[in-house]
Backbone as JSON Lines, residues from 0, in Angstrom:
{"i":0,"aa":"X","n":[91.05,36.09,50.18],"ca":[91.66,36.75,49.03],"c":[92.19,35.69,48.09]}
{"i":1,"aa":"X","n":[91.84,36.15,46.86],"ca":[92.19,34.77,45.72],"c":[93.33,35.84,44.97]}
{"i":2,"aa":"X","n":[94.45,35.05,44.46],"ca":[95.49,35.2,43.42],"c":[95.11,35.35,42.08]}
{"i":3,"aa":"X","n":[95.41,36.34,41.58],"ca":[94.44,36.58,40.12],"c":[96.25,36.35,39.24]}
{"i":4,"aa":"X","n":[95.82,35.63,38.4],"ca":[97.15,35.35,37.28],"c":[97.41,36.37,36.23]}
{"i":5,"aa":"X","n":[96.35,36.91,36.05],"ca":[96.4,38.0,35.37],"c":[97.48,39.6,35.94]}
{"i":6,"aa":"X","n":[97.13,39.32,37.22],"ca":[97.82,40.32,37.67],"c":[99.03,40.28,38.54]}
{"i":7,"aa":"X","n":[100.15,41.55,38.08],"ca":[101.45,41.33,38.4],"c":[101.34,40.96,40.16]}
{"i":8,"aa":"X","n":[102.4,40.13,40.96],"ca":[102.66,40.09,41.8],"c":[102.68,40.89,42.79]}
{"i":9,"aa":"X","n":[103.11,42.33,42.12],"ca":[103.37,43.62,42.99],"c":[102.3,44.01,43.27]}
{"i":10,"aa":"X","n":[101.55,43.94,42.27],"ca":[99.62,44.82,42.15],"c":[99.09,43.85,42.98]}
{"i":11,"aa":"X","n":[99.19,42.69,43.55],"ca":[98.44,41.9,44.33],"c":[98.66,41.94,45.39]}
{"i":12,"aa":"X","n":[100.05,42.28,45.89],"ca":[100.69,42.51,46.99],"c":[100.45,43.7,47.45]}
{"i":13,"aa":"X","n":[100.36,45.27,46.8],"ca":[99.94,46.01,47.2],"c":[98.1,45.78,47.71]}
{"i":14,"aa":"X","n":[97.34,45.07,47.11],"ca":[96.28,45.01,47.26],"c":[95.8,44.35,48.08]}
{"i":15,"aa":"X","n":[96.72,43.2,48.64],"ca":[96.31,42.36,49.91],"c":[97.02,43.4,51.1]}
{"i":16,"aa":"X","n":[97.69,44.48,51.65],"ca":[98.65,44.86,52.36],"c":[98.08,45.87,52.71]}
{"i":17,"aa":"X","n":[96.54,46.59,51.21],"ca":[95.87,47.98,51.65],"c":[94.64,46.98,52.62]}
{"i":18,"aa":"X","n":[94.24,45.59,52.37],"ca":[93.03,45.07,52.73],"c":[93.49,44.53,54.08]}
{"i":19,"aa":"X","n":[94.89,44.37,54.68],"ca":[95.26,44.4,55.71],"c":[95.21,44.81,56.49]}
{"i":20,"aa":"X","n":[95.53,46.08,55.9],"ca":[96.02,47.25,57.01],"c":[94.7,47.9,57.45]}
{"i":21,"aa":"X","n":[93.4,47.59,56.83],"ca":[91.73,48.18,57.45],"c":[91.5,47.04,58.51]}
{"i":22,"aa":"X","n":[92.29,45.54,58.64],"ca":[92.01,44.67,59.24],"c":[92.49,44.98,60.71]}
{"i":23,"aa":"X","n":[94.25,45.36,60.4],"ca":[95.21,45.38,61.39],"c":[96.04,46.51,61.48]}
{"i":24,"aa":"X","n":[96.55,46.74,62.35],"ca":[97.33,48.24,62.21],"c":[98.6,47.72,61.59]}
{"i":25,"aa":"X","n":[99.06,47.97,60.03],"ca":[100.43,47.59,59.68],"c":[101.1,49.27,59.47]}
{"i":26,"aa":"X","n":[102.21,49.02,59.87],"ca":[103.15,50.71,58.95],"c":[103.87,50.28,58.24]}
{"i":27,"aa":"X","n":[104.39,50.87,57.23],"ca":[105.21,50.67,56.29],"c":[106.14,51.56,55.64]}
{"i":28,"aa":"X","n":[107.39,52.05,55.48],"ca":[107.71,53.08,54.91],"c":[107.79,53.53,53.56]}
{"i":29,"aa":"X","n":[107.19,54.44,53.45],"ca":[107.7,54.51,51.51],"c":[108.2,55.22,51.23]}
{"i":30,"aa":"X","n":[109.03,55.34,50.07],"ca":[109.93,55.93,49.49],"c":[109.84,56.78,48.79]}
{"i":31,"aa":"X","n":[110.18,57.75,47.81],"ca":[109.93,58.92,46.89],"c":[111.28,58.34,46.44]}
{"i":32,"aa":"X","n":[111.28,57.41,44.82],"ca":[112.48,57.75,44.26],"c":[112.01,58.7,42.65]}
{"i":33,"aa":"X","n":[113.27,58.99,42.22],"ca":[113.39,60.2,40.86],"c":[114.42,58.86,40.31]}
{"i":34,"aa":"X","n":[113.42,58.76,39.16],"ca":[113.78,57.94,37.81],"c":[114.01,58.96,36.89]}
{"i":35,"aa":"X","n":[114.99,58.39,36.09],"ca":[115.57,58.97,34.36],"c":[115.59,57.53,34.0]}
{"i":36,"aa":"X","n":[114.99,58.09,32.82],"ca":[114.98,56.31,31.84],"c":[115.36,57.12,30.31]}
{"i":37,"aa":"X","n":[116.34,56.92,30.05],"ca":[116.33,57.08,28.02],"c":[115.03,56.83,27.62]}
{"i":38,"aa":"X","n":[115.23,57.49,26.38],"ca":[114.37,57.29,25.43],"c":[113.82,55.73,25.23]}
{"i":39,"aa":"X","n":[114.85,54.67,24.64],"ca":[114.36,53.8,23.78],"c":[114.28,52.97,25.37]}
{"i":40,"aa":"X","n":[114.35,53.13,26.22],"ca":[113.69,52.17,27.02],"c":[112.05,52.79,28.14]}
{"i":41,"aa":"X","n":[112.11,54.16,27.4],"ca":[110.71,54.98,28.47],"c":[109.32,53.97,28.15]}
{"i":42,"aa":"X","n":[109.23,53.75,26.99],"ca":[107.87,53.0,27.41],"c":[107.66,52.06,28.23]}
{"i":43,"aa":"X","n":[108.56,50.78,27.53],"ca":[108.78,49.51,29.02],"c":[108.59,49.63,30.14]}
{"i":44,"aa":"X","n":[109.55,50.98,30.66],"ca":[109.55,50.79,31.94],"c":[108.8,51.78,32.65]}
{"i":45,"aa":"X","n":[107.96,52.44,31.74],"ca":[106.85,53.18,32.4],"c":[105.52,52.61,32.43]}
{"i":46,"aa":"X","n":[105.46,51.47,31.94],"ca":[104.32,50.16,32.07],"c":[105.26,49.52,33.53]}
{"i":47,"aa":"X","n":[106.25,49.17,33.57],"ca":[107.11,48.47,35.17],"c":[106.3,49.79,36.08]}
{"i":48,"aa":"X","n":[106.87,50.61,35.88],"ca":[106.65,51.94,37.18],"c":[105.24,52.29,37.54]}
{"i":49,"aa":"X","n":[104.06,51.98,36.13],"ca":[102.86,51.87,36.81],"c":[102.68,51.25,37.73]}
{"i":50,"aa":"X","n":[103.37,49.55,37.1],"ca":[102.52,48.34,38.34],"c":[103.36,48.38,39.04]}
{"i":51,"aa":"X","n":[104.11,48.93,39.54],"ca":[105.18,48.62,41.01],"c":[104.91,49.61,42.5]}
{"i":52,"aa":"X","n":[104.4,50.94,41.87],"ca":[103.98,52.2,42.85],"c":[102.78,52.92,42.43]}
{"i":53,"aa":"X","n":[103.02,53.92,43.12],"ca":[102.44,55.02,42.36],"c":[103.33,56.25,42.15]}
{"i":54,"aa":"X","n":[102.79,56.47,40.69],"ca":[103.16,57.59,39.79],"c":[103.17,58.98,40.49]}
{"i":55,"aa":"X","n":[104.03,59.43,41.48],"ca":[103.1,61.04,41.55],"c":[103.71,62.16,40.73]}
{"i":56,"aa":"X","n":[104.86,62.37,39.44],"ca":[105.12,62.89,39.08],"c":[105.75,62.07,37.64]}
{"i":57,"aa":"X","n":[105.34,62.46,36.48],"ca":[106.2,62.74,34.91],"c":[105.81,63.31,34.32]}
{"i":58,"aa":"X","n":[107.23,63.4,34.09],"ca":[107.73,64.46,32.45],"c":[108.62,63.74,31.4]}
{"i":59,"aa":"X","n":[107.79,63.86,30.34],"ca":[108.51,63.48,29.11],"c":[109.62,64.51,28.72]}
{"i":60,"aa":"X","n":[110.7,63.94,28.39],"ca":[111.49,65.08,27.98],"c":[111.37,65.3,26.35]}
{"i":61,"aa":"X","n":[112.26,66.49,25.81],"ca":[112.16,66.81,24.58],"c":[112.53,65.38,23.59]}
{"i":62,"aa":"X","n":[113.68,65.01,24.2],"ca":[114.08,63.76,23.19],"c":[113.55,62.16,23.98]}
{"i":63,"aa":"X","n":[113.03,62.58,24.34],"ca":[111.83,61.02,24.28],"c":[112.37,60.2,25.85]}
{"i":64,"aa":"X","n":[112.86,60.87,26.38],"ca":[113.35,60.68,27.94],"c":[112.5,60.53,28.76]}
{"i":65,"aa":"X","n":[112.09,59.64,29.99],"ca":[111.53,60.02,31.3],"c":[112.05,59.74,32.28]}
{"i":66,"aa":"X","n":[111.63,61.46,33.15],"ca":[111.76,61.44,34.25],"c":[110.61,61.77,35.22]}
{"i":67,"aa":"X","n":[110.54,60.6,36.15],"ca":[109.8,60.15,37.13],"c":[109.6,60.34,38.57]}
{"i":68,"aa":"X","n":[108.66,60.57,39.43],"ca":[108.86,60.69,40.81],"c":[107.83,59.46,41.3]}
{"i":69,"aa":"X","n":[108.32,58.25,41.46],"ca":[107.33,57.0,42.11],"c":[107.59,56.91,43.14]}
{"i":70,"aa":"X","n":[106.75,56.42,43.93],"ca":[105.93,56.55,45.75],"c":[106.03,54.71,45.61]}
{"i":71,"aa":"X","n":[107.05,54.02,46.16],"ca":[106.88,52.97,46.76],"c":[107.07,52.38,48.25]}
{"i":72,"aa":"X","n":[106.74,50.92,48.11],"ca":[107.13,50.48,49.89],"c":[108.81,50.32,50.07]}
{"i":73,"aa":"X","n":[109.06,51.2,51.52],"ca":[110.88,50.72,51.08],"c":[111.18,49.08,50.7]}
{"i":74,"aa":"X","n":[110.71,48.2,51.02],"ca":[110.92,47.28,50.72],"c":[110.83,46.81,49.64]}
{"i":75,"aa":"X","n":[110.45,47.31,48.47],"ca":[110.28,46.99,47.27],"c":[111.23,47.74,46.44]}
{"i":76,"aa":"X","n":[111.93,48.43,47.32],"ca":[113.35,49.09,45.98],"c":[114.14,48.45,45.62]}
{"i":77,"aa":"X","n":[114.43,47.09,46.38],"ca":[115.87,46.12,45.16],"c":[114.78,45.6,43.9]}
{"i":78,"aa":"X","n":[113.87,45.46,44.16],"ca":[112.82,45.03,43.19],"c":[112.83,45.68,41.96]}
{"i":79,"aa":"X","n":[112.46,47.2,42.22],"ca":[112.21,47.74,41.2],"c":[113.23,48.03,40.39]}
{"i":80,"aa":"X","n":[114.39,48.62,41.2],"ca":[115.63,48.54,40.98],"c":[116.12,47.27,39.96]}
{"i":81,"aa":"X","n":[116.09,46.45,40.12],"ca":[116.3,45.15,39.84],"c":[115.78,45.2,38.01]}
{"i":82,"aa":"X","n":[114.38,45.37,38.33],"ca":[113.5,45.49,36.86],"c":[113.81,46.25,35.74]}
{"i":83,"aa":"X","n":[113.79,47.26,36.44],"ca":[114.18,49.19,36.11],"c":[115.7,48.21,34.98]}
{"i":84,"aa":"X","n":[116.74,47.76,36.31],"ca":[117.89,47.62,35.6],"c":[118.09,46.4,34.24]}
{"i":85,"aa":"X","n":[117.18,45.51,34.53],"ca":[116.83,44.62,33.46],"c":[116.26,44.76,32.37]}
{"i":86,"aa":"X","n":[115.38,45.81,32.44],"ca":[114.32,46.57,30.92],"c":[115.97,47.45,30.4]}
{"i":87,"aa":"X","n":[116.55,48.29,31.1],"ca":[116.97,49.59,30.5],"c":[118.73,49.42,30.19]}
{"i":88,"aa":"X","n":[118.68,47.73,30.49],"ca":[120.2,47.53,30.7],"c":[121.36,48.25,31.18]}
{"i":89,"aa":"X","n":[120.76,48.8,32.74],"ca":[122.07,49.59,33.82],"c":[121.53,50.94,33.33]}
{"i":90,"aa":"X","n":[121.01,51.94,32.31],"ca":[120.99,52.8,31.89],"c":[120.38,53.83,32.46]}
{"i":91,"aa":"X","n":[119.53,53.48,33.45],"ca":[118.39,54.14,33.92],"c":[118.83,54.65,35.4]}
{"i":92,"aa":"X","n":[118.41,55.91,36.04],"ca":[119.01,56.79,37.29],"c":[117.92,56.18,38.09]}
{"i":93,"aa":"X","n":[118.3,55.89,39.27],"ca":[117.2,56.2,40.46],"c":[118.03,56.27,41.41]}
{"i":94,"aa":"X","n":[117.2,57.26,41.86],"ca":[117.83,58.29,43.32],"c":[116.82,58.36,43.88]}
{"i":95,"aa":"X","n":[116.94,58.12,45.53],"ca":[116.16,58.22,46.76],"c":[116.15,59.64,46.89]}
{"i":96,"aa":"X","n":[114.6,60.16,46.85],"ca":[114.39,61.49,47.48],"c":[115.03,61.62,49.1]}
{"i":97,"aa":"X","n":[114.98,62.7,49.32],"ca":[114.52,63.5,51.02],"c":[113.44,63.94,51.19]}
């Protein structure tokens, strides 16, 4: 497996971890969190929330809001968290499903 520069860290990491796991038996847990992002930061960080998981739920709201349901590895929530909080400056909700 070669490192492509082009592509984010996360997208490579998910991609060496699916080519793993056909190799070796890995488990992993993932998460279901529910994002709210304001308006003036929804685009940014709905380009972050592509490359970090997967998308299984949005809705744009009336005033230019999103809210999100992304499928990640638990181990990658201070991460996103982290990002989420750096694009939206603290502004943005995420809550761990059940």
């Amino acid at each position: 497996f070669q490192l492509i520069h082009k592509k984010s860290v996360e997208e490579q990491v998910k991609d060496i971890v699916d080519k793993l796991r056909s190799i070796i038996a890995l488990k992993s847990e993932n998460l279901q969190l529910e994002i709210v992002v304001p308006a003036q930061y929804a685009s940014q960080s709905y380009a972050v929330l592509k490359s970090v998981g997967s998308l299984k739920k949005e809705e744009w709201q009336n005033n230019g809001s999103l809210k999100a349901i992304l499928e990640i590895p638990a181990a990658a929530r201070p991460n996103v968290i982290d990002r989420l909080g750096s694009i939206t400056k603290g502004s943005a909700s995420v809550e761990v499903m059940q």
